[in-house]
mmCIF file of C-alpha atoms in Angstrom:
data_model
loop_
_atom_site.group_PDB
_atom_site.id
_atom_site.type_symbol
_atom_site.label_atom_id
_atom_site.label_comp_id
_atom_site.label_asym_id
_atom_site.label_seq_id
_atom_site.Cartn_x
_atom_site.Cartn_y
_atom_site.Cartn_z
ATOM 1 C CA MET U 12 -87.775 -149.376 -143.013
ATOM 2 C CA THR U 13 -86.253 -151.954 -145.337
ATOM 3 C CA ASP U 14 -88.071 -150.307 -148.233
ATOM 4 C CA TYR U 15 -86.410 -146.973 -147.475
ATOM 5 C CA LEU U 16 -82.945 -148.482 -147.259
ATOM 6 C CA GLN U 17 -83.384 -150.375 -150.513
ATOM 7 C CA GLN U 18 -84.869 -147.458 -152.400
ATOM 8 C CA ALA U 19 -82.223 -145.027 -151.166
ATOM 9 C CA GLY U 20 -79.433 -147.552 -151.806
ATOM 10 C CA LEU U 21 -77.993 -147.484 -148.289
ATOM 11 C CA ALA U 22 -75.830 -150.335 -146.974
ATOM 12 C CA LEU U 23 -77.568 -150.457 -143.598
ATOM 13 C CA THR U 24 -79.799 -153.007 -141.895
ATOM 14 C CA ALA U 25 -83.382 -152.570 -140.782
ATOM 15 C CA THR U 26 -82.196 -153.158 -137.214
ATOM 16 C CA GLN U 27 -79.756 -150.241 -137.451
ATOM 17 C CA LEU U 28 -82.437 -147.951 -138.819
ATOM 18 C CA SER U 29 -85.009 -149.038 -136.231
ATOM 19 C CA ALA U 30 -82.590 -148.356 -133.377
ATOM 20 C CA ALA U 31 -81.767 -144.944 -134.827
ATOM 21 C CA GLN U 32 -85.451 -144.075 -135.154
ATOM 22 C CA GLN U 33 -86.078 -144.968 -131.540
ATOM 23 C CA ALA U 34 -83.095 -142.905 -130.375
ATOM 24 C CA LEU U 35 -84.260 -139.939 -132.460
ATOM 25 C CA ALA U 36 -87.767 -140.135 -130.995
ATOM 26 C CA VAL U 37 -86.339 -140.105 -127.469
ATOM 27 C CA ALA U 38 -84.097 -137.117 -128.248
ATOM 28 C CA LEU U 39 -86.904 -134.946 -129.658
ATOM 29 C CA THR U 40 -88.092 -132.027 -127.547
ATOM 30 C CA VAL U 41 -91.213 -129.907 -127.939
ATOM 31 C CA PRO U 42 -90.183 -126.809 -129.904
ATOM 32 C CA THR U 43 -91.511 -123.334 -129.222
ATOM 33 C CA ALA U 44 -91.462 -120.190 -131.321
ATOM 34 C CA ALA U 45 -89.330 -118.503 -128.658
ATOM 35 C CA ASP U 46 -86.551 -121.005 -129.363
ATOM 36 C CA TYR U 47 -86.477 -120.067 -133.071
ATOM 37 C CA PRO U 48 -87.291 -116.346 -133.384
ATOM 38 C CA ASP U 49 -87.238 -116.238 -137.188
ATOM 39 C CA LEU U 50 -88.534 -119.432 -138.736
ATOM 40 C CA TYR U 51 -89.225 -117.973 -142.130
ATOM 41 C CA ARG U 52 -86.037 -116.194 -143.125
ATOM 42 C CA TYR U 53 -82.320 -116.925 -143.321
ATOM 43 C CA PRO U 54 -79.240 -115.274 -144.863
ATOM 44 C CA VAL U 55 -78.010 -116.461 -148.245
ATOM 45 C CA PRO U 56 -74.683 -115.903 -150.017
ATOM 46 C CA LYS U 57 -74.360 -114.116 -153.297
ATOM 47 C CA LEU U 58 -73.979 -116.533 -156.192
ATOM 48 C CA GLY U 59 -71.069 -116.646 -158.581
ATOM 49 C CA GLU U 60 -71.271 -116.226 -162.336
ATOM 50 C CA GLY U 61 -74.083 -118.362 -163.704
ATOM 51 C CA GLY U 62 -75.173 -119.280 -160.181
ATOM 52 C CA SER U 63 -72.828 -122.249 -160.197
ATOM 53 C CA CYS U 64 -71.047 -121.510 -156.934
ATOM 54 C CA SER U 65 -71.670 -119.580 -153.741
ATOM 55 C CA LEU U 66 -69.549 -116.633 -152.659
ATOM 56 C CA ILE U 67 -69.474 -117.637 -148.998
ATOM 57 C CA ASP U 68 -67.932 -114.381 -147.773
ATOM 58 C CA GLU U 69 -70.612 -112.166 -149.351
ATOM 59 C CA LEU U 70 -74.251 -112.290 -148.270
ATOM 60 C CA GLU U 71 -77.238 -110.869 -150.093
ATOM 61 C CA ALA U 72 -78.596 -107.697 -148.521
ATOM 62 C CA GLU U 73 -82.009 -109.291 -147.974
ATOM 63 C CA PRO U 74 -82.541 -112.668 -146.313
ATOM 64 C CA TRP U 75 -84.360 -115.453 -148.123
ATOM 65 C CA ASP U 76 -88.043 -115.653 -147.221
ATOM 66 C CA ILE U 77 -89.615 -119.122 -147.199
ATOM 67 C CA ALA U 78 -93.173 -118.020 -146.456
ATOM 68 C CA PRO U 79 -94.336 -116.813 -149.909
ATOM 69 C CA GLN U 80 -93.926 -120.316 -151.342
ATOM 70 C CA PHE U 81 -96.510 -121.540 -148.815
ATOM 71 C CA GLY U 82 -99.034 -118.716 -149.006
ATOM 72 C CA GLY U 83 -97.411 -116.471 -146.408
ATOM 73 C CA GLU U 84 -96.756 -116.790 -142.703
ATOM 74 C CA SER U 85 -99.335 -118.962 -140.962
ATOM 75 C CA LEU U 86 -99.808 -121.208 -137.960
ATOM 76 C CA PRO U 87 -99.743 -124.436 -140.035
ATOM 77 C CA LEU U 88 -96.496 -123.364 -141.698
ATOM 78 C CA ALA U 89 -94.937 -122.325 -138.392
ATOM 79 C CA GLN U 90 -95.838 -125.655 -136.813
ATOM 80 C CA GLN U 91 -94.155 -127.585 -139.612
ATOM 81 C CA LEU U 92 -91.037 -125.416 -139.585
ATOM 82 C CA LEU U 93 -90.765 -125.696 -135.793
ATOM 83 C CA ALA U 94 -90.920 -129.480 -136.113
ATOM 84 C CA LEU U 95 -88.075 -129.399 -138.635
ATOM 85 C CA GLN U 96 -85.950 -127.279 -136.305
ATOM 86 C CA ALA U 97 -86.562 -129.711 -133.448
ATOM 87 C CA LEU U 98 -85.545 -132.631 -135.650
ATOM 88 C CA LEU U 99 -82.282 -130.894 -136.609
ATOM 89 C CA ASP U 100 -81.425 -130.289 -132.967
ATOM 90 C CA ALA U 101 -82.145 -133.909 -132.044
ATOM 91 C CA VAL U 102 -80.049 -135.266 -134.911
ATOM 92 C CA LEU U 103 -77.100 -132.969 -134.283
ATOM 93 C CA ALA U 104 -76.997 -134.090 -130.659
ATOM 94 C CA GLN U 105 -76.154 -137.545 -132.017
ATOM 95 C CA VAL U 106 -74.386 -136.660 -135.266
ATOM 96 C CA PRO U 107 -72.295 -133.513 -134.611
ATOM 97 C CA ALA U 108 -71.887 -132.586 -138.258
ATOM 98 C CA ASP U 109 -70.581 -129.171 -139.263
ATOM 99 C CA TRP U 110 -73.562 -128.585 -141.556
ATOM 100 C CA LEU U 111 -77.035 -130.092 -141.774
ATOM 101 C CA GLY U 112 -79.944 -128.932 -143.893
ATOM 102 C CA VAL U 113 -83.316 -130.202 -145.077
ATOM 103 C CA TYR U 114 -84.920 -129.359 -148.414
ATOM 104 C CA CYS U 115 -88.476 -129.859 -149.616
ATOM 105 C CA ARG U 116 -89.343 -130.350 -153.273
ATOM 106 C CA VAL U 117 -91.564 -127.502 -154.486
ATOM 107 C CA PRO U 118 -92.798 -126.525 -157.958
ATOM 108 C CA ARG U 119 -91.457 -123.793 -160.189
ATOM 109 C CA PRO U 120 -92.658 -122.894 -163.705
ATOM 110 C CA GLU U 121 -89.443 -124.064 -165.364
ATOM 111 C CA ALA U 122 -88.608 -127.054 -163.132
ATOM 112 C CA ASP U 123 -89.137 -128.193 -159.554
ATOM 113 C CA VAL U 124 -86.561 -127.061 -157.001
ATOM 114 C CA LEU U 125 -85.300 -128.239 -153.635
ATOM 115 C CA LEU U 126 -86.093 -125.415 -151.214
ATOM 116 C CA LYS U 127 -84.039 -125.262 -148.008
ATOM 117 C CA LEU U 128 -86.391 -125.005 -145.036
ATOM 118 C CA ALA U 129 -84.085 -125.394 -142.040
ATOM 119 C CA TYR U 130 -80.350 -125.789 -141.514
ATOM 120 C CA ARG U 131 -77.430 -125.483 -139.135
ATOM 121 C CA GLY U 132 -74.045 -124.171 -140.269
ATOM 122 C CA LEU U 133 -72.763 -121.582 -142.698
ATOM 123 C CA PRO U 134 -75.211 -119.770 -145.003
ATOM 124 C CA SER U 135 -75.746 -121.513 -148.315
ATOM 125 C CA ARG U 136 -77.947 -121.196 -151.375
ATOM 126 C CA ALA U 137 -81.687 -121.527 -150.808
ATOM 127 C CA GLU U 138 -82.719 -123.528 -153.866
ATOM 128 C CA PHE U 139 -81.303 -126.328 -155.976
ATOM 129 C CA PRO U 140 -82.937 -126.778 -159.389
ATOM 130 C CA LEU U 141 -83.951 -130.352 -160.169
ATOM 131 C CA THR U 142 -82.592 -130.224 -163.684
ATOM 132 C CA GLU U 143 -80.250 -132.612 -165.419
ATOM 133 C CA ALA U 144 -77.746 -129.814 -166.003
ATOM 134 C CA PHE U 145 -77.603 -128.801 -162.330
ATOM 135 C CA ALA U 146 -77.495 -132.408 -161.152
ATOM 136 C CA ALA U 147 -74.245 -132.828 -163.092
ATOM 137 C CA ALA U 148 -72.527 -130.600 -160.513
ATOM 138 C CA SER U 149 -74.709 -130.996 -157.420
ATOM 139 C CA ASN U 150 -75.343 -134.050 -155.268
ATOM 140 C CA ASN U 151 -78.424 -132.355 -153.840
ATOM 141 C CA SER U 152 -80.022 -132.148 -157.267
ATOM 142 C CA LYS U 153 -78.688 -135.566 -158.245
ATOM 143 C CA VAL U 154 -80.253 -137.244 -155.213
ATOM 144 C CA GLY U 155 -83.440 -135.233 -155.652
ATOM 145 C CA ARG U 156 -83.779 -136.528 -159.192
ATOM 146 C CA SER U 157 -82.639 -140.124 -158.713
ATOM 147 C CA GLY U 158 -83.842 -140.971 -155.212
ATOM 148 C CA ARG U 159 -80.523 -142.662 -154.504
ATOM 149 C CA GLY U 160 -78.484 -141.565 -151.511
ATOM 150 C CA VAL U 161 -74.876 -140.445 -151.749
ATOM 151 C CA VAL U 162 -72.224 -141.094 -149.087
ATOM 152 C CA ILE U 163 -68.860 -139.405 -149.646
ATOM 153 C CA ASP U 164 -66.009 -140.351 -147.315
ATOM 154 C CA ASP U 165 -63.508 -137.979 -148.929
ATOM 155 C CA VAL U 166 -64.738 -135.070 -151.036
ATOM 156 C CA ARG U 167 -61.381 -134.469 -152.696
ATOM 157 C CA GLN U 168 -61.061 -138.066 -153.796
ATOM 158 C CA TRP U 169 -64.689 -137.983 -154.968
ATOM 159 C CA GLN U 170 -63.996 -134.892 -157.068
ATOM 160 C CA SER U 171 -60.774 -136.349 -158.497
ATOM 161 C CA GLU U 172 -62.789 -139.345 -159.681
ATOM 162 C CA GLY U 173 -65.307 -137.114 -161.448
ATOM 163 C CA GLY U 174 -68.035 -137.109 -158.789
ATOM 164 C CA ALA U 175 -70.572 -134.276 -158.739
ATOM 165 C CA TYR U 176 -69.986 -131.782 -155.963
ATOM 166 C CA TYR U 177 -71.378 -128.289 -155.387
ATOM 167 C CA GLU U 178 -68.951 -126.463 -153.112
ATOM 168 C CA CYS U 179 -70.401 -124.072 -150.543
ATOM 169 C CA ASP U 180 -67.591 -124.454 -148.010
ATOM 170 C CA PRO U 181 -64.085 -125.485 -149.109
ATOM 171 C CA LYS U 182 -63.420 -127.026 -145.682
ATOM 172 C CA VAL U 183 -65.964 -129.813 -146.201
ATOM 173 C CA ARG U 184 -64.306 -133.229 -146.498
ATOM 174 C CA SER U 185 -67.206 -135.703 -146.154
ATOM 175 C CA GLU U 186 -70.904 -135.620 -146.950
ATOM 176 C CA VAL U 187 -74.131 -137.619 -146.817
ATOM 177 C CA CYS U 188 -77.080 -136.663 -148.990
ATOM 178 C CA LEU U 189 -80.279 -138.705 -148.640
ATOM 179 C CA PRO U 190 -83.692 -138.619 -150.321
ATOM 180 C CA VAL U 191 -87.021 -138.167 -148.576
ATOM 181 C CA PHE U 192 -89.917 -140.185 -150.000
ATOM 182 C CA ASP U 193 -93.683 -139.994 -149.671
ATOM 183 C CA ALA U 194 -95.838 -143.093 -149.192
ATOM 184 C CA ALA U 195 -95.903 -143.699 -152.946
ATOM 185 C CA GLY U 196 -92.112 -143.668 -153.184
ATOM 186 C CA GLU U 197 -91.857 -140.277 -154.895
ATOM 187 C CA VAL U 198 -88.896 -138.092 -153.957
ATOM 188 C CA ILE U 199 -90.345 -135.105 -152.102
ATOM 189 C CA GLY U 200 -87.134 -133.710 -150.643
ATOM 190 C CA ILE U 201 -83.648 -134.415 -149.385
ATOM 191 C CA LEU U 202 -81.349 -133.867 -146.445
ATOM 192 C CA ASP U 203 -77.687 -132.963 -146.664
ATOM 193 C CA ALA U 204 -75.018 -133.324 -143.962
ATOM 194 C CA GLU U 205 -71.384 -132.251 -144.161
ATOM 195 C CA SER U 206 -68.267 -132.514 -142.020
ATOM 196 C CA ALA U 207 -64.763 -131.057 -142.153
ATOM 197 C CA GLN U 208 -63.453 -134.523 -141.221
ATOM 198 C CA PRO U 209 -62.954 -137.181 -143.900
ATOM 199 C CA GLY U 210 -64.796 -140.417 -143.154
ATOM 200 C CA PHE U 211 -66.929 -138.745 -140.498
ATOM 201 C CA PHE U 212 -70.232 -140.393 -141.384
ATOM 202 C CA HIS U 213 -69.872 -143.960 -140.160
ATOM 203 C CA ALA U 214 -72.748 -146.457 -140.250
ATOM 204 C CA GLY U 215 -74.238 -145.189 -136.983
ATOM 205 C CA HIS U 216 -74.329 -141.628 -138.266
ATOM 206 C CA GLN U 217 -75.807 -142.772 -141.564
ATOM 207 C CA ALA U 218 -78.551 -144.646 -139.702
ATOM 208 C CA THR U 219 -79.462 -141.524 -137.715
ATOM 209 C CA LEU U 220 -79.621 -139.481 -140.903
ATOM 210 C CA ALA U 221 -81.779 -142.167 -142.531
ATOM 211 C CA ALA U 222 -84.082 -141.962 -139.492
ATOM 212 C CA LEU U 223 -84.268 -138.205 -140.067
ATOM 213 C CA ALA U 224 -85.185 -138.769 -143.720
ATOM 214 C CA CYS U 225 -88.032 -141.060 -142.664
ATOM 215 C CA ALA U 226 -89.237 -138.554 -140.046
ATOM 216 C CA LEU U 227 -89.203 -135.708 -142.586
ATOM 217 C CA SER U 228 -91.635 -137.479 -144.901
ATOM 218 C CA ALA U 229 -94.886 -136.556 -143.130
ATOM 219 C CA HIS U 230 -93.751 -132.954 -142.641
ATOM 220 C CA PHE U 231 -92.809 -132.542 -146.284
ATOM 221 C CA VAL U 232 -96.127 -134.027 -147.392
ATOM 222 C CA SER U 233 -97.934 -131.392 -145.303
ATOM 223 C CA LEU U 234 -95.691 -128.598 -146.551
ATOM 224 C CA ARG U 235 -96.195 -129.587 -150.190
ATOM 225 C CA ALA U 236 -99.939 -129.511 -149.603
ATOM 226 C CA LEU U 237 -99.596 -125.952 -148.272
ATOM 227 C CA ALA U 238 -97.544 -124.962 -151.321
ATOM 228 C CA LYS U 239 -100.117 -126.506 -153.650
ATOM 229 C CA SER U 240 -102.943 -124.640 -151.928
ATOM 230 C CA ALA U 241 -101.008 -121.377 -152.221
ATOM 231 C CA ALA U 242 -100.405 -121.955 -155.944
ATOM 232 C CA THR U 243 -104.108 -122.694 -156.482
ATOM 233 C CA VAL U 244 -105.112 -119.443 -154.801
ATOM 234 C CA LEU U 245 -102.704 -117.506 -156.973
#
């Protein structure tokens, strides 16, 4: 626990994280496919010129399909995605953010990307490239590359001071973006939470989100193994 906090750069104590992990475990329910009728697909907005910003009022005609990255729809993939959905529900019961999403790091020929696997809130882009250029304007990519968490109490102040920020919803005023590590300390994904209220993510909320990051690790390891197997077959 202390290792995660130190590596992610969070100003929390091991006691806070431990308590949050216990509360998250208690809040988890057993998910079923009936609760989440379409695990594999979600709507995505059209992207602006150069893909630098989302056009939140215009959706692509076809939803984004997660399954091809992992070799197609399968029971192992469904089980992992159901677990992610259950984790989101448990976290949002304690941290009522306006947006929450989890992203797994997957390979691409040009550069790895963060692929969104589950979320709650408005539609947003499916992938964030893990490139230096994209990280200059995106906290998701920045955290995915650096492994250091970002806590923003006021987005407008953050932007005025030159902070990176990829805007999907202009109403967002505060944000927490945290890395997910594997056992070796490699960044294998991130989570991102947003609120329309400035200063929304107090220490208790941050601890719950850190607990989510720790819980995501085993799921992302399994999902990356599925993606690797699919790439080998191809």
